[in-house]
Amino acid sequence: MQRASRHRSWTLAVVSLATAMLMLDIAVVNTAISDMGRDLHTGLDGLKWVVDAYTLALAAVVLTTGSLADRLGRKRVFATGMAVFTVSSAAAAAATDITMLNIIRAVQGMGAAAMFATSMALLAHEFPQAKERAKALGVYGATIGASFAIGPLVGGALTSGFGWRSIFIINIPIGIAALEITRRYVRESRDPQPRRIDWAGQAMLTGGLFLLVLALLRGNDVGWGSPQIVAELVGAGMLLAAFIAIERRVKDPMLPLGLFRVPSFAGAQIAAFSISASLFAVYIFATIYLQQVLGLSAIEAGLVYLPGTLLNAMVSGATANVSGKVTARVMVSGGLALVAVGLLMMTVPDANSSWLAIEPGMLVAMIGTGMFNPAVIAVALGSVSEDQSGLAAGVNDTFRQAGIAVGVAALGAMIPTAALAHGDKTSYVNGLHNALAVGAGLAAVGAVAAAYLIRPVPQTRRESAGVQVAEVAIQPCG
């Protein structure tokens, strides 16, 4: 009994440690982005791939790594993901140009996908009882929230004190320690009837998302009517259409389309994509505004984000007290509506404003995010059967990460990439205002879709989903 308790404790510790590392890595990159650009002599075009290469890889492979883990062993895939993430962190710290860094970031995203895909399964195996699992996931969720809350500040402090490479170097000792704990204390588990790997679907999804993001990132420079961009957009459409066709016919699809016949599940995915493609995608451009337009240092930019992330964590925690009184539909649609309002409020500052001018809109948006996150995953999990909960969480994360990747590319197309290099801060700010306004529109569309599609979650499924929402209660701002 004592031995089993030790395994449970160490499994919870290492999964929380690994996820904290992933959350910190996502948050700290935003505050280090300007220093990366200066050191590697690249502009906004290259910097957008620092975010997109990571999120695109994570979104594309997270479902497949989950299926691999069920077949090969969750501990094995988790440890492999940790090793890939740690080694790629070391390589990222040694990157000599932006192309090298972005390729490494894609590899890092695949390692992160392996850890994301197995975290819930490892905890579910060690904590089979609902009451124990709820406590474990509460600790896990608190770790995620704390990591995300301090991430911008940690990133700013590391970048200001030791340079941007330190945000990757810090992952190395953490990763080595996590690997040793995993080897010694985490027990292996598998699905006795694992799903087949959908390699054809994986290829079509990866290719389609890559071509779509590539076209959106290059459209301004090459020309939206140019043969290259048209070919990329057409190719993206064809590959994504082929992906849907494959998912309709293959025996074990990586993305079962039947799930989307449930209105609440479909509404949750639309909502997840919309918040990621709007608020989370705009963070990179807001950070560049704070540092390269307003002249803040990396640590000062991190401090600007701190009140909002702390407020997000507080609101997310408080939602547990009102979940029985306020429906998930109201929380999701209302949260997205606040995000839309907050993004519109962030269009007020200009090139000569104080950082205080952007703070009210950011706070309103983060209140909305705090309402949104716990409710949307509860809807996603509560609208499917118990044995599909892991798949539902994976699909939700796919839509979130794909939303960030597409949002960064699409919103970035509205911002003149060369403006700051020529000292034209006003043009950059005007482009940022356009991106914020479009982001607000995306959030508003998500709010309407959520209000229309999301239905009340049955009590038994709500209770079941409630013990799992902690894993994704506070999601990263890519």
Coordinates of C-alpha atoms in Angstrom, one line a residue:
M1 CA 0.0 0.0 0.0
Q2 CA 2.8 2.4 0.9
R3 CA 4.6 1.5 -2.3
A4 CA 1.5 2.2 -4.4
S5 CA 1.0 5.6 -2.5
R6 CA 4.6 6.5 -3.4
H7 CA 4.1 5.7 -7.1
R8 CA 0.9 7.9 -7.0
S9 CA 2.7 10.8 -5.4
W10 CA 5.7 10.7 -7.7
T11 CA 3.5 10.3 -10.8
L12 CA 1.5 13.4 -9.8
A13 CA 4.7 15.3 -9.1
V14 CA 6.4 14.5 -12.4
V15 CA 3.3 15.1 -14.5
S16 CA 2.8 18.5 -12.7
L17 CA 6.5 19.3 -13.1
A18 CA 6.5 18.5 -16.8
T19 CA 3.3 20.4 -17.5
A20 CA 4.7 23.4 -15.5
M21 CA 7.7 23.3 -17.8
L22 CA 5.5 23.3 -20.9
M23 CA 3.4 26.2 -19.5
L24 CA 6.5 28.3 -18.6
D25 CA 8.0 27.6 -22.0
I26 CA 4.9 28.9 -23.8
A27 CA 4.6 32.0 -21.6
V28 CA 8.3 33.0 -21.4
V29 CA 8.7 32.9 -25.2
N30 CA 6.4 35.8 -25.6
T31 CA 8.4 38.1 -23.4
A32 CA 11.7 37.0 -25.0
I33 CA 10.5 37.5 -28.6
S34 CA 11.9 41.0 -29.2
D35 CA 15.4 40.0 -27.8
M36 CA 15.4 37.0 -30.1
G37 CA 14.7 39.2 -33.1
R38 CA 17.5 41.6 -32.3
D39 CA 20.1 38.8 -31.6
L40 CA 19.2 36.7 -34.6
H41 CA 18.7 39.7 -36.9
T42 CA 15.2 38.9 -38.0
G43 CA 11.9 40.7 -38.2
L44 CA 8.3 39.9 -37.4
D45 CA 8.0 37.3 -40.2
G46 CA 10.7 35.1 -38.6
L47 CA 9.4 35.7 -35.1
K48 CA 5.9 34.6 -35.9
W49 CA 7.3 31.1 -36.8
V50 CA 8.8 30.9 -33.3
V51 CA 5.3 30.6 -32.0
D52 CA 3.7 29.0 -35.0
A53 CA 6.2 26.2 -35.5
Y54 CA 5.6 25.1 -31.9
T55 CA 1.8 25.3 -31.8
L56 CA 1.4 23.9 -35.3
A57 CA 3.5 20.8 -34.5
L58 CA 1.7 20.3 -31.2
A59 CA -1.8 20.7 -32.8
A60 CA -1.0 18.3 -35.7
V61 CA 0.4 15.4 -33.7
V62 CA -1.2 15.5 -30.2
L63 CA -4.0 13.1 -31.2
T64 CA -1.6 10.6 -32.9
T65 CA 0.8 10.6 -30.0
G66 CA -2.2 9.8 -27.7
S67 CA -3.0 6.7 -29.9
L68 CA 0.7 5.7 -29.9
A69 CA 0.8 6.0 -26.1
D70 CA -2.2 3.7 -25.8
R71 CA -0.5 1.1 -28.0
L72 CA 3.2 1.5 -27.0
G73 CA 2.8 2.5 -23.3
R74 CA 2.0 5.9 -21.8
K75 CA 5.1 6.0 -19.6
R76 CA 7.3 5.3 -22.6
V77 CA 5.7 8.0 -24.8
F78 CA 5.7 10.5 -21.9
A79 CA 9.4 9.9 -21.3
T80 CA 10.2 10.0 -25.0
G81 CA 8.4 13.4 -25.2
M82 CA 10.3 14.7 -22.2
A83 CA 13.6 13.6 -23.7
V84 CA 12.7 15.2 -27.1
F85 CA 11.6 18.4 -25.3
T86 CA 14.8 18.6 -23.2
V87 CA 17.2 17.9 -26.0
S88 CA 15.5 20.4 -28.3
S89 CA 15.5 23.0 -25.6
A90 CA 19.3 22.7 -25.5
A91 CA 19.5 22.9 -29.2
A92 CA 17.2 26.0 -29.2
A93 CA 19.5 27.7 -26.7
A94 CA 22.4 27.1 -29.2
A95 CA 20.5 28.3 -32.3
T96 CA 22.6 30.6 -34.5
D97 CA 19.8 31.8 -36.8
I98 CA 16.1 32.1 -37.0
T99 CA 15.6 29.2 -39.4
M100 CA 17.5 26.8 -37.1
L101 CA 15.5 28.0 -34.1
N102 CA 12.1 27.6 -35.8
I103 CA 12.9 24.0 -36.9
I104 CA 13.9 23.2 -33.4
R105 CA 10.7 24.8 -32.1
A106 CA 8.7 22.4 -34.3
V107 CA 10.6 19.4 -32.8
Q108 CA 10.0 20.9 -29.3
G109 CA 6.3 21.1 -30.1
M110 CA 6.2 17.4 -31.0
G111 CA 7.8 16.5 -27.7
A112 CA 5.3 18.7 -25.9
A113 CA 2.5 16.9 -27.7
A114 CA 3.7 13.6 -26.4
M115 CA 3.6 14.9 -22.8
F116 CA 0.2 16.6 -23.2
A117 CA -1.3 13.5 -24.8
T118 CA -0.2 11.2 -21.9
S119 CA -0.6 13.4 -18.8
M120 CA -4.2 12.7 -18.1
A121 CA -3.9 9.0 -18.9
L122 CA -1.0 8.6 -16.4
L123 CA -2.9 10.3 -13.7
A124 CA -6.1 8.4 -14.4
H125 CA -4.2 5.1 -14.1
E126 CA -2.7 6.0 -10.7
F127 CA -5.8 7.6 -9.4
P128 CA -8.7 5.4 -10.5
Q129 CA -11.2 6.6 -7.8
A130 CA -13.1 9.7 -8.7
K131 CA -12.5 11.4 -5.3
E132 CA -8.7 10.8 -5.4
R133 CA -8.5 11.8 -9.0
A134 CA -10.3 15.0 -8.3
K135 CA -7.7 15.9 -5.7
A136 CA -4.8 15.0 -7.9
L137 CA -6.2 17.0 -10.8
G138 CA -6.8 19.9 -8.5
V139 CA -3.1 19.9 -7.6
Y140 CA -2.2 19.5 -11.2
G141 CA -4.5 22.4 -12.3
A142 CA -3.1 24.6 -9.6
T143 CA 0.4 23.9 -10.9
I144 CA -0.7 24.9 -14.4
G145 CA -2.3 28.1 -13.2
A146 CA 0.6 29.1 -11.1
S147 CA 3.1 28.4 -13.9
F148 CA 1.1 30.4 -16.4
A149 CA 0.6 33.2 -14.0
I150 CA 4.3 33.7 -13.2
G151 CA 5.5 32.7 -16.7
P152 CA 5.6 36.2 -18.2
L153 CA 7.5 37.5 -15.2
V154 CA 9.9 34.6 -15.2
G155 CA 10.5 35.0 -18.9
G156 CA 11.1 38.7 -18.5
A157 CA 13.5 38.2 -15.6
L158 CA 15.5 35.5 -17.4
T159 CA 15.7 37.5 -20.6
S160 CA 16.7 40.8 -18.9
G161 CA 19.2 39.1 -16.6
F162 CA 20.7 36.3 -18.7
G163 CA 19.5 36.7 -22.3
W164 CA 16.8 34.9 -24.3
R165 CA 18.7 31.7 -24.5
S166 CA 18.3 31.2 -20.8
I167 CA 14.5 30.5 -21.2
F168 CA 15.5 27.3 -23.0
I169 CA 18.5 26.4 -20.9
I170 CA 16.4 26.3 -17.7
N171 CA 14.4 23.4 -19.2
I172 CA 17.5 21.2 -19.3
P173 CA 17.9 20.4 -15.5
I174 CA 14.2 20.3 -15.1
G175 CA 13.9 17.8 -17.9
I176 CA 16.7 15.6 -16.6
A177 CA 15.2 15.5 -13.2
A178 CA 11.7 14.6 -14.6
L179 CA 13.2 11.8 -16.7
E180 CA 14.9 10.2 -13.7
I181 CA 11.7 10.4 -11.6
T182 CA 9.7 8.9 -14.5
R183 CA 12.2 6.1 -14.9
R184 CA 12.1 5.2 -11.2
Y185 CA 8.6 5.8 -10.1
V186 CA 6.1 6.1 -12.9
R187 CA 4.3 2.8 -13.8
E188 CA 3.6 1.7 -17.3
S189 CA 0.0 1.4 -18.6
R190 CA -1.5 0.6 -22.0
D191 CA -5.0 0.4 -23.5
P192 CA -5.8 -3.3 -23.9
Q193 CA -7.7 -2.5 -27.1
P194 CA -5.7 0.4 -28.6
R195 CA -7.0 2.3 -31.7
R196 CA -5.1 1.9 -35.0
I197 CA -2.8 4.8 -35.9
D198 CA -4.4 6.9 -38.6
W199 CA -1.3 7.7 -40.6
A200 CA -3.1 8.9 -43.7
G201 CA -5.2 11.3 -41.7
Q202 CA -2.1 12.5 -39.8
A203 CA -0.3 13.3 -43.1
M204 CA -3.3 15.2 -44.6
L205 CA -3.9 17.3 -41.4
T206 CA -0.2 18.2 -41.0
G207 CA 0.2 19.1 -44.7
G208 CA -3.0 21.1 -44.8
L209 CA -2.3 23.1 -41.7
F210 CA 1.3 23.8 -42.7
L211 CA 0.3 25.1 -46.2
L212 CA -2.5 27.2 -44.7
V213 CA -0.2 28.9 -42.2
L214 CA 2.6 29.3 -44.7
A215 CA 0.3 31.1 -47.2
L216 CA -1.1 33.4 -44.5
L217 CA 2.4 34.3 -43.3
R218 CA 3.8 35.0 -46.8
G219 CA 0.7 36.6 -48.4
N220 CA 1.7 40.2 -47.8
D221 CA 5.2 39.9 -49.0
V222 CA 4.6 37.6 -52.1
G223 CA 1.2 39.0 -53.0
W224 CA -2.2 37.4 -52.3
G225 CA -2.9 36.8 -55.9
S226 CA 0.5 35.4 -56.7
P227 CA 0.8 31.8 -58.1
Q228 CA 2.7 30.7 -55.0
I229 CA 0.1 31.9 -52.5
V230 CA -2.8 30.7 -54.5
A231 CA -1.2 27.3 -54.9
E232 CA -0.6 27.1 -51.2
L233 CA -4.1 28.0 -50.3
V234 CA -5.6 25.6 -52.8
G235 CA -3.2 22.9 -51.7
A236 CA -4.2 23.5 -48.0
G237 CA -7.9 23.3 -49.0
M238 CA -7.4 20.1 -50.9
L239 CA -5.4 18.4 -48.1
L240 CA -7.8 19.4 -45.4
A241 CA -10.7 18.2 -47.5
A242 CA -8.9 14.9 -48.0
F243 CA -8.4 14.7 -44.3
I244 CA -12.1 15.0 -43.7
A245 CA -12.8 12.4 -46.4
I246 CA -10.3 10.0 -44.7
E247 CA -11.8 10.5 -41.3
R248 CA -15.3 9.7 -42.7
R249 CA -14.1 6.3 -44.0
V250 CA -11.2 5.0 -42.0
K251 CA -12.0 2.4 -39.3
D252 CA -10.2 4.2 -36.4
P253 CA -10.1 7.9 -37.3
M254 CA -7.8 10.2 -35.3
L255 CA -10.6 12.7 -35.3
P256 CA -14.0 10.9 -35.2
L257 CA -16.3 13.3 -37.1
G258 CA -19.3 11.7 -35.3
L259 CA -18.4 13.7 -32.2
F260 CA -19.4 16.9 -34.0
R261 CA -22.9 15.7 -34.4
V262 CA -23.3 16.6 -30.8
P263 CA -24.0 20.3 -30.8
S264 CA -22.4 21.0 -27.5
F265 CA -19.2 19.3 -28.5
A266 CA -19.1 21.2 -31.8
G267 CA -19.8 24.5 -30.0
A268 CA -16.9 23.8 -27.5
Q269 CA -14.4 23.3 -30.4
I270 CA -15.6 26.5 -32.2
A271 CA -15.3 28.4 -29.0
A272 CA -11.8 27.0 -28.3
F273 CA -10.6 27.9 -31.8
S274 CA -12.0 31.4 -31.6
I275 CA -10.4 32.4 -28.3
S276 CA -7.0 31.0 -29.4
A277 CA -7.2 32.6 -32.9
S278 CA -8.0 36.0 -31.2
L279 CA -6.7 36.7 -27.7
F280 CA -4.0 34.1 -27.5
A281 CA -2.7 34.7 -31.0
V282 CA -2.4 38.5 -30.5
Y283 CA -0.1 38.2 -27.5
I284 CA 3.1 38.1 -29.7
F285 CA 2.1 41.4 -31.3
A286 CA 1.0 43.0 -28.1
T287 CA 4.4 42.1 -26.6
I288 CA 6.3 43.6 -29.5
Y289 CA 4.1 46.7 -29.0
L290 CA 5.1 46.9 -25.4
Q291 CA 8.8 46.4 -26.0
Q292 CA 9.6 47.9 -29.4
V293 CA 7.0 50.7 -29.5
L294 CA 6.7 51.7 -25.9
G295 CA 10.3 50.8 -25.1
L296 CA 9.7 48.5 -22.1
S297 CA 12.3 45.9 -21.2
A298 CA 11.5 42.2 -21.2
I299 CA 10.9 42.1 -17.4
E300 CA 8.7 45.2 -17.5
A301 CA 6.6 43.6 -20.3
G302 CA 6.3 40.6 -18.1
L303 CA 5.0 42.7 -15.2
V304 CA 2.4 44.3 -17.5
Y305 CA 1.0 40.8 -18.1
L306 CA 1.1 39.7 -14.4
P307 CA -2.1 41.3 -13.1
G308 CA -4.1 39.8 -16.0
T309 CA -2.7 36.3 -15.6
L310 CA -3.3 36.4 -11.8
L311 CA -6.8 37.6 -12.4
N312 CA -7.3 34.8 -14.9
A313 CA -6.2 32.2 -12.3
M314 CA -8.5 33.7 -9.6
V315 CA -11.6 33.8 -11.8
S316 CA -10.9 30.3 -13.0
G317 CA -10.7 29.0 -9.4
A318 CA -13.9 30.9 -8.4
T319 CA -16.0 29.4 -11.2
A320 CA -16.2 26.2 -9.2
N321 CA -18.4 28.0 -6.7
V322 CA -20.9 29.1 -9.3
S323 CA -20.9 26.1 -11.6
G324 CA -24.2 24.9 -10.2
K325 CA -25.9 28.3 -10.5
V326 CA -24.6 29.5 -13.9
T327 CA -24.8 27.3 -17.0
A328 CA -21.7 26.4 -19.0
R329 CA -23.3 28.0 -22.0
V330 CA -23.4 31.4 -20.2
M331 CA -19.9 31.0 -18.9
V332 CA -18.4 30.1 -22.3
S333 CA -20.4 32.6 -24.4
G334 CA -20.2 35.3 -21.7
G335 CA -16.4 34.8 -21.3
L336 CA -15.9 35.1 -25.1
A337 CA -18.0 38.3 -25.1
L338 CA -15.8 39.8 -22.5
V339 CA -12.7 38.8 -24.5
A340 CA -14.2 40.6 -27.5
V341 CA -14.8 43.7 -25.4
G342 CA -11.3 43.6 -23.9
L343 CA -9.7 43.3 -27.4
L344 CA -11.7 46.3 -28.6
M345 CA -10.6 48.3 -25.5
M346 CA -7.0 47.4 -26.4
T347 CA -7.3 49.4 -29.7
V348 CA -7.3 52.7 -27.8
P349 CA -3.6 53.1 -27.1
D350 CA -1.4 54.6 -29.7
A351 CA 2.4 54.8 -30.4
N352 CA 2.8 57.4 -27.6
S353 CA 0.6 55.9 -24.9
S354 CA 1.7 54.6 -21.5
W355 CA 1.5 50.8 -20.9
L356 CA -1.4 51.7 -18.5
A357 CA -3.6 52.4 -21.5
I358 CA -3.5 48.8 -22.6
E359 CA -4.1 47.3 -19.1
P360 CA -7.9 47.8 -18.7
G361 CA -8.7 45.9 -21.9
M362 CA -6.2 43.2 -21.0
L363 CA -7.9 42.8 -17.6
V364 CA -11.4 42.5 -19.1
A365 CA -10.2 39.9 -21.6
M366 CA -8.5 37.9 -18.9
I367 CA -11.6 37.9 -16.7
G368 CA -13.5 36.5 -19.7
T369 CA -10.7 33.9 -20.2
G370 CA -11.0 32.8 -16.5
M371 CA -14.8 32.3 -17.0
F372 CA -14.3 30.5 -20.3
N373 CA -11.6 27.9 -19.7
P374 CA -13.0 25.7 -17.0
A375 CA -16.5 25.8 -18.6
V376 CA -15.5 24.9 -22.1
I377 CA -13.5 21.8 -21.2
A378 CA -16.4 20.7 -19.0
V379 CA -18.7 21.0 -22.0
A380 CA -16.2 19.1 -24.3
L381 CA -15.8 16.3 -21.8
G382 CA -19.4 16.3 -20.6
S383 CA -20.9 16.0 -24.0
V384 CA -19.2 12.6 -24.9
S385 CA -19.2 9.2 -23.2
E386 CA -16.8 8.5 -20.3
D387 CA -14.5 6.3 -22.5
Q388 CA -14.1 9.2 -25.0
S389 CA -13.0 11.8 -22.4
G390 CA -9.3 11.5 -23.2
L391 CA -10.0 11.8 -27.0
A392 CA -12.3 14.8 -26.3
A393 CA -9.6 16.6 -24.3
G394 CA -7.1 15.9 -27.2
V395 CA -9.5 17.3 -29.8
N396 CA -10.0 20.4 -27.7
D397 CA -6.3 20.9 -27.4
T398 CA -5.9 20.4 -31.2
F399 CA -8.4 23.1 -31.9
R400 CA -6.8 25.4 -29.3
Q401 CA -3.3 25.0 -30.7
A402 CA -4.4 25.2 -34.4
G403 CA -6.3 28.4 -33.5
I404 CA -3.1 30.0 -32.2
A405 CA -1.1 28.9 -35.2
V406 CA -3.7 30.2 -37.7
G407 CA -4.5 33.3 -35.7
V408 CA -0.8 34.4 -35.4
A409 CA -0.5 34.0 -39.2
A410 CA -3.8 35.6 -40.1
L411 CA -3.7 38.5 -37.7
G412 CA 0.0 39.1 -38.5
A413 CA -1.0 39.6 -42.1
M414 CA -2.7 42.8 -41.0
I415 CA 0.4 44.3 -39.4
P416 CA 3.2 45.8 -41.6
T417 CA 6.2 43.6 -40.8
A418 CA 8.8 46.1 -41.9
A419 CA 7.3 49.2 -40.2
L420 CA 9.4 49.0 -37.0
A421 CA 12.6 48.2 -38.9
H422 CA 12.1 51.6 -40.6
G423 CA 11.1 53.4 -37.4
D424 CA 7.5 53.7 -38.4
K425 CA 5.8 52.9 -35.1
T426 CA 2.5 54.5 -36.1
S427 CA 2.0 52.1 -39.0
Y428 CA 2.7 49.1 -36.7
V429 CA 0.2 50.4 -34.2
N430 CA -2.5 51.0 -36.8
G431 CA -2.0 47.4 -38.1
L432 CA -2.2 46.1 -34.5
H433 CA -5.5 48.0 -34.1
N434 CA -6.8 46.2 -37.2
A435 CA -5.7 42.9 -35.9
L436 CA -7.3 43.5 -32.5
A437 CA -10.6 44.5 -34.1
V438 CA -10.6 41.4 -36.2
G439 CA -9.7 39.3 -33.2
A440 CA -12.6 40.9 -31.3
G441 CA -14.9 39.9 -34.2
L442 CA -13.6 36.3 -34.0
A443 CA -14.3 36.1 -30.3
A444 CA -17.8 37.6 -30.8
V445 CA -18.5 34.9 -33.5
G446 CA -17.4 32.3 -31.0
A447 CA -19.6 33.7 -28.3
V448 CA -22.7 33.5 -30.6
A449 CA -21.8 30.0 -31.7
A450 CA -21.4 28.9 -28.1
A451 CA -24.7 30.4 -27.1
Y452 CA -26.5 28.7 -30.0
L453 CA -24.9 25.3 -29.9
I454 CA -24.0 24.5 -26.2
R455 CA -26.7 22.6 -24.3
P456 CA -27.0 21.8 -20.6
V457 CA -24.6 19.0 -19.6
P458 CA -26.4 16.0 -17.9
Q459 CA -25.7 15.9 -14.1
T460 CA -23.9 12.5 -14.3
R461 CA -21.6 13.6 -17.1
R462 CA -21.0 17.0 -15.5
E463 CA -19.8 15.3 -12.3
S464 CA -17.6 13.0 -14.3
A465 CA -16.2 15.9 -16.4
G466 CA -15.7 17.9 -13.2
V467 CA -12.9 15.7 -12.0
Q468 CA -11.0 16.3 -15.2
V469 CA -11.4 20.0 -15.9
A470 CA -8.4 20.9 -13.8
E471 CA -6.0 19.6 -16.5
V472 CA -7.0 22.3 -18.9
A473 CA -8.7 24.8 -16.6
I474 CA -6.0 27.4 -17.4
Q475 CA -4.7 27.1 -20.9
P476 CA -1.6 28.8 -22.3
C477 CA -1.6 32.0 -24.1
G478 CA 0.5 30.8 -27.0

